[in-house]
Tab-separated table of C-alpha atoms in Angstrom:
chain	number	residue	atom	x	y	z
U	1	HIS	CA	0.014	-0.003	-0.003
U	2	GLY	CA	2.882	2.349	0.751
U	3	GLN	CA	4.293	1.911	-2.752
U	4	VAL	CA	0.898	2.653	-4.251
U	5	LEU	CA	0.515	5.803	-2.162
U	6	SER	CA	3.966	6.950	-3.159
U	7	PHE	CA	3.556	6.303	-6.855
U	8	THR	CA	-0.029	7.331	-7.445
U	9	LYS	CA	-0.576	10.051	-4.808
U	10	ARG	CA	2.992	11.280	-4.262
U	11	ASP	CA	2.201	11.038	-0.525
U	12	TYR	CA	5.740	10.114	0.453
U	13	ARG	CA	5.316	10.579	4.215
U	14	ALA	CA	2.266	8.300	4.463
U	15	ALA	CA	4.022	5.839	2.134
U	16	LEU	CA	7.154	5.755	4.279
U	17	SER	CA	5.068	5.317	7.402
U	18	LEU	CA	3.423	2.231	5.872
U	19	LEU	CA	6.707	0.925	4.517
U	20	ASP	CA	8.283	1.353	7.955
U	21	GLN	CA	5.461	-0.694	9.419
U	22	ALA	CA	6.090	-3.389	6.784
U	23	ILE	CA	9.789	-3.433	7.722
U	24	ALA	CA	8.978	-3.614	11.441
U	25	ALA	CA	6.548	-6.468	10.821
U	26	GLY	CA	8.928	-8.372	8.578
U	27	PRO	CA	12.473	-7.116	9.016
U	28	SER	CA	13.812	-9.817	6.680
U	29	CYS	CA	11.388	-8.921	3.844
U	30	TYR	CA	13.519	-8.003	0.899
U	31	MET	CA	10.698	-6.272	-0.906
U	32	ALA	CA	9.737	-3.973	2.012
U	33	TRP	CA	13.294	-2.669	2.141
U	34	ALA	CA	13.518	-2.272	-1.629
U	35	LEU	CA	10.177	-0.429	-1.901
U	36	SER	CA	11.132	1.843	0.941
U	37	SER	CA	14.284	2.684	-1.012
U	38	THR	CA	12.172	3.487	-4.033
U	39	THR	CA	10.046	6.026	-2.199
U	40	ALA	CA	13.061	7.525	-0.425
U	41	GLY	CA	14.799	8.000	-3.800
U	42	TRP	CA	11.744	9.595	-5.381
U	43	MET	CA	11.590	12.148	-2.603
U	44	GLY	CA	15.318	12.798	-2.513
U	45	ASP	CA	16.154	11.119	0.787
U	46	VAL	CA	19.349	9.625	-0.640
U	47	GLU	CA	20.797	8.311	2.608
U	48	ARG	CA	17.701	6.203	3.260
U	49	ALA	CA	17.456	5.192	-0.381
U	50	VAL	CA	21.006	3.798	-0.445
U	51	GLU	CA	20.761	2.262	3.031
U	52	HIS	CA	17.464	0.448	2.359
U	53	ALA	CA	18.468	-0.806	-1.104
U	54	THR	CA	21.732	-2.084	0.376
U	55	ARG	CA	19.782	-3.873	3.116
U	56	ALA	CA	17.461	-5.448	0.517
U	57	LEU	CA	20.466	-6.848	-1.386
U	58	GLN	CA	22.029	-8.108	1.829
U	59	LEU	CA	18.809	-9.967	2.672
U	60	SER	CA	18.439	-11.614	-0.719
U	61	PRO	CA	21.542	-11.250	-2.882
U	62	LEU	CA	20.570	-14.133	-5.196
U	63	ASP	CA	16.925	-13.153	-5.542
U	64	PRO	CA	15.858	-13.317	-9.161
U	65	PHE	CA	14.505	-9.764	-8.706
U	66	ALA	CA	17.695	-8.387	-7.115
U	67	PHE	CA	17.989	-6.102	-10.164
U	68	PHE	CA	15.271	-4.003	-8.634
U	69	ALA	CA	17.348	-3.256	-5.488
U	70	GLU	CA	20.390	-2.709	-7.744
U	71	HIS	CA	18.348	-0.191	-9.657
U	72	MET	CA	17.302	1.477	-6.397
U	73	LEU	CA	20.916	1.782	-5.401
U	74	SER	CA	21.633	3.351	-8.772
U	75	GLN	CA	18.801	5.800	-8.275
U	76	GLY	CA	19.880	6.695	-4.750
U	77	TYR	CA	23.405	7.387	-5.868
U	78	TYR	CA	22.220	9.297	-8.919
U	79	VAL	CA	20.004	11.579	-6.841
U	80	SER	CA	22.850	12.139	-4.370
U	81	GLY	CA	25.188	13.212	-7.185
U	82	ASP	CA	27.438	10.167	-6.904
U	83	HIS	CA	27.323	9.414	-10.620
U	84	ALA	CA	30.150	6.863	-10.623
U	85	ASN	CA	28.282	4.597	-8.195
U	86	ALA	CA	24.983	5.283	-10.002
U	87	ILE	CA	26.570	4.028	-13.213
U	88	THR	CA	28.118	1.003	-11.535
U	89	TRP	CA	24.836	-0.100	-10.014
U	90	GLY	CA	22.807	0.835	-13.084
U	91	ARG	CA	25.061	-1.326	-15.213
U	92	ARG	CA	24.767	-4.153	-12.744
U	93	ALA	CA	20.947	-3.934	-12.803
U	94	GLU	CA	21.072	-3.717	-16.588
U	95	THR	CA	23.055	-6.940	-16.739
U	96	HIS	CA	20.356	-8.727	-14.658
U	97	ASN	CA	17.392	-7.104	-16.494
U	98	PRO	CA	18.205	-5.193	-19.688
U	99	MET	CA	14.520	-4.333	-20.238
U	100	LEU	CA	13.939	-2.347	-17.015
U	101	THR	CA	13.439	1.062	-18.564
U	102	SER	CA	13.304	2.910	-15.239
U	103	ASN	CA	16.866	1.683	-14.639
U	104	LEU	CA	17.871	2.634	-18.158
U	105	ARG	CA	16.565	6.147	-17.616
U	106	THR	CA	18.544	6.524	-14.399
U	107	LEU	CA	21.631	5.094	-16.086
U	108	ALA	CA	21.274	7.457	-19.048
U	109	GLY	CA	20.910	10.440	-16.713
U	110	ALA	CA	23.942	9.396	-14.670
U	111	LEU	CA	25.991	8.884	-17.835
U	112	VAL	CA	25.095	12.382	-19.048
U	113	ALA	CA	26.008	13.824	-15.629
U	114	ALA	CA	29.356	12.041	-15.847
U	115	GLY	CA	30.027	13.446	-19.339
U	116	GLU	CA	29.603	10.115	-21.083
U	117	ILE	CA	27.150	11.464	-23.660
U	118	ASP	CA	27.765	8.814	-26.352
U	119	GLU	CA	27.111	6.000	-23.879
U	120	ALA	CA	23.994	7.804	-22.631
U	121	ARG	CA	22.681	8.063	-26.200
U	122	LYS	CA	23.136	4.341	-26.687
U	123	ILE	CA	21.010	3.707	-23.603
U	124	ALA	CA	18.432	6.245	-24.832
U	125	ARG	CA	18.127	4.363	-28.139
U	126	ARG	CA	17.497	1.148	-26.180
U	127	ILE	CA	14.754	2.901	-24.209
U	128	LEU	CA	13.117	3.989	-27.446
U	129	ASP	CA	13.503	0.519	-28.941
U	130	THR	CA	11.604	-0.844	-25.924
U	131	ASP	CA	9.094	2.042	-25.767
U	132	PRO	CA	8.853	3.818	-29.155
U	133	ALA	CA	6.171	6.195	-27.868
U	134	PHE	CA	8.248	7.408	-24.943
U	135	SER	CA	8.252	11.208	-24.436
U	136	LEU	CA	9.733	13.320	-21.726
U	137	LYS	CA	6.515	15.210	-21.344
U	138	ALA	CA	4.487	12.050	-20.595
U	139	PHE	CA	7.293	10.703	-18.373
U	140	ALA	CA	7.388	13.925	-16.315
U	141	ALA	CA	3.598	13.864	-15.939
U	142	ARG	CA	3.547	10.312	-14.612
U	143	SER	CA	6.834	10.231	-12.695
U	144	ALA	CA	6.750	9.819	-8.945
U	145	MET	CA	10.023	11.714	-8.616
U	146	ALA	CA	9.844	14.953	-6.717
U	147	PRO	CA	9.958	18.106	-8.882
U	148	LYS	CA	13.400	19.009	-7.505
U	149	ILE	CA	14.766	15.737	-8.956
U	150	LEU	CA	12.949	16.095	-12.300
U	151	GLU	CA	14.556	19.564	-12.644
U	152	PHE	CA	17.911	17.937	-13.337
U	153	HIS	CA	16.770	14.553	-14.580
U	154	ILE	CA	14.626	15.671	-17.515
U	155	PRO	CA	17.328	17.876	-19.133
U	156	ARG	CA	19.828	15.062	-18.799
U	157	LEU	CA	17.441	12.626	-20.487
U	158	ARG	CA	16.942	15.196	-23.222
U	159	THR	CA	20.715	15.451	-23.669
U	160	ALA	CA	20.829	11.689	-23.966
U	161	GLY	CA	18.470	11.933	-26.900
U	162	LEU	CA	15.023	11.150	-25.473
U	163	PRO	CA	12.349	13.172	-27.222
U	164	ASP	CA	10.152	15.819	-25.652
């Protein structure tokens, strides 16, 4: 329920309260930690985002969905400005699930921020191959990321070659 509140209502505080309850009820639940990281990243709480994604991976390092926590680590590092770690974790998640376009968007943004424009453009082409109708306008309208994050993320995705 916390994830739904976060994504659909952008009610991050209520979402984190529910996710904290989920973690308290099941402290070994990989998904509770990973989803908490997601919301924390969307709202810009990078310390929590990285800490909770790291905990999720510690709990279930061989989980077939570990790419999700790897992506959350990438997102947390990206939002914090640690683009080298964002790229490292984004590449790792990409290896485990090359079709996860949310990860590819984070990776493309981190590559642009790191000055690796050609690599970012390759990733953007893959995003468009997967989702030919993708547009930055539609993405910004549906994104659960806080406006302060979209302020730097959208221009980077544009630089990578994603269309308005």
